[in-house]
């Protein structure tokens, strides 16, 4: 009986009917003939209410199931599917309230559907997480009403379920095609002009228009009677590391996502491409100390290990120690490697403090310093000032934007590869930089 009362809810239509009857009883005080008719209406309401309950609480009911993916992709739209089956012998109106994880702060999830007898309905909604970690889904609440619509029956499906939000593997899959050289003409990608050859010879093949005439193999040409060229391939099994600064400078948010999470998403996509290029990939995260390090490896299982390490990055955003980074790189990565350093500098004085350590790292390895444009300043710079205060804000914004370009120029002046990018373009630009370095044989 307690279970019955816990599942029973009254629709607004029931309260409207009660309110109407109360008004009729009130008016019957002045119009005696209305009194008997009101009692008849009351009995009819009771009869329909009873019929509604009997219809709802037969053995049949609406079944529901929430279909979740194995994991969510951070910063992407992830689909959640709801399947509803009507086992009643008549059409019903179903209201769905799903208990979404608290991280989304959505308290207004509501969906209403009409399901015919014996039918199955499906619908989906999407969620966009902006932080990694564990997300807990609660119960799936289904409220079923008949055409009478006086009462509704609540049914609860699904137990509390935990789902992990990983770095953006959806973005990684979208950028997977970059591993194929003949797709470099896609929009948003930069064509790389090769300025030389790496030392790995692949094969001798017949000349086709577009091949570099400097690679013609004259001995093979004389032997076959057709132009033959030497074909080279990029060197493989080169160590590539993603180095992620988890310090205070990476806390700044853009579009709900911190710079740290942009860097983490990019590292995963970049590592996937490097593995497809047969290079060895690893990762390192640091702030005051080395928080996590994974030695470079070319195994296919390496990508999953990188994803787990990136998922587990947790920081209080302290100030980062680049001198400590330099000493640990000398100790833990003795072989010359390509280091993709994700960090940020907001003022040129901050860069100059770290510049000696960056130069020292670059002497031993091929260092690419990746930092971010402050896109929040673009609107201020592009806006038309209405008063002196607005003009002052615009001048300051232009100064900050100019400082970013000066910092990039300062790094390049000291022979350090540099990538200044918008947060949303980080992954594509980082991959392009890697492909450029591979093409030029710098490593």
XYZ file of N, CA and C in Angstrom, residues 210 223 351 427:
12
model
N 54.558 15.567 -60.737
C 54.496 16.049 -59.365
C 55.634 15.546 -58.509
N 67.967 1.411 -67.014
C 67.676 -0.023 -67.027
C 66.268 -0.305 -67.519
N 57.661 35.451 -19.588
C 58.424 34.660 -20.550
C 59.917 34.780 -20.294
N 44.326 21.946 -31.408
C 44.652 20.595 -31.876
C 45.117 20.596 -33.318
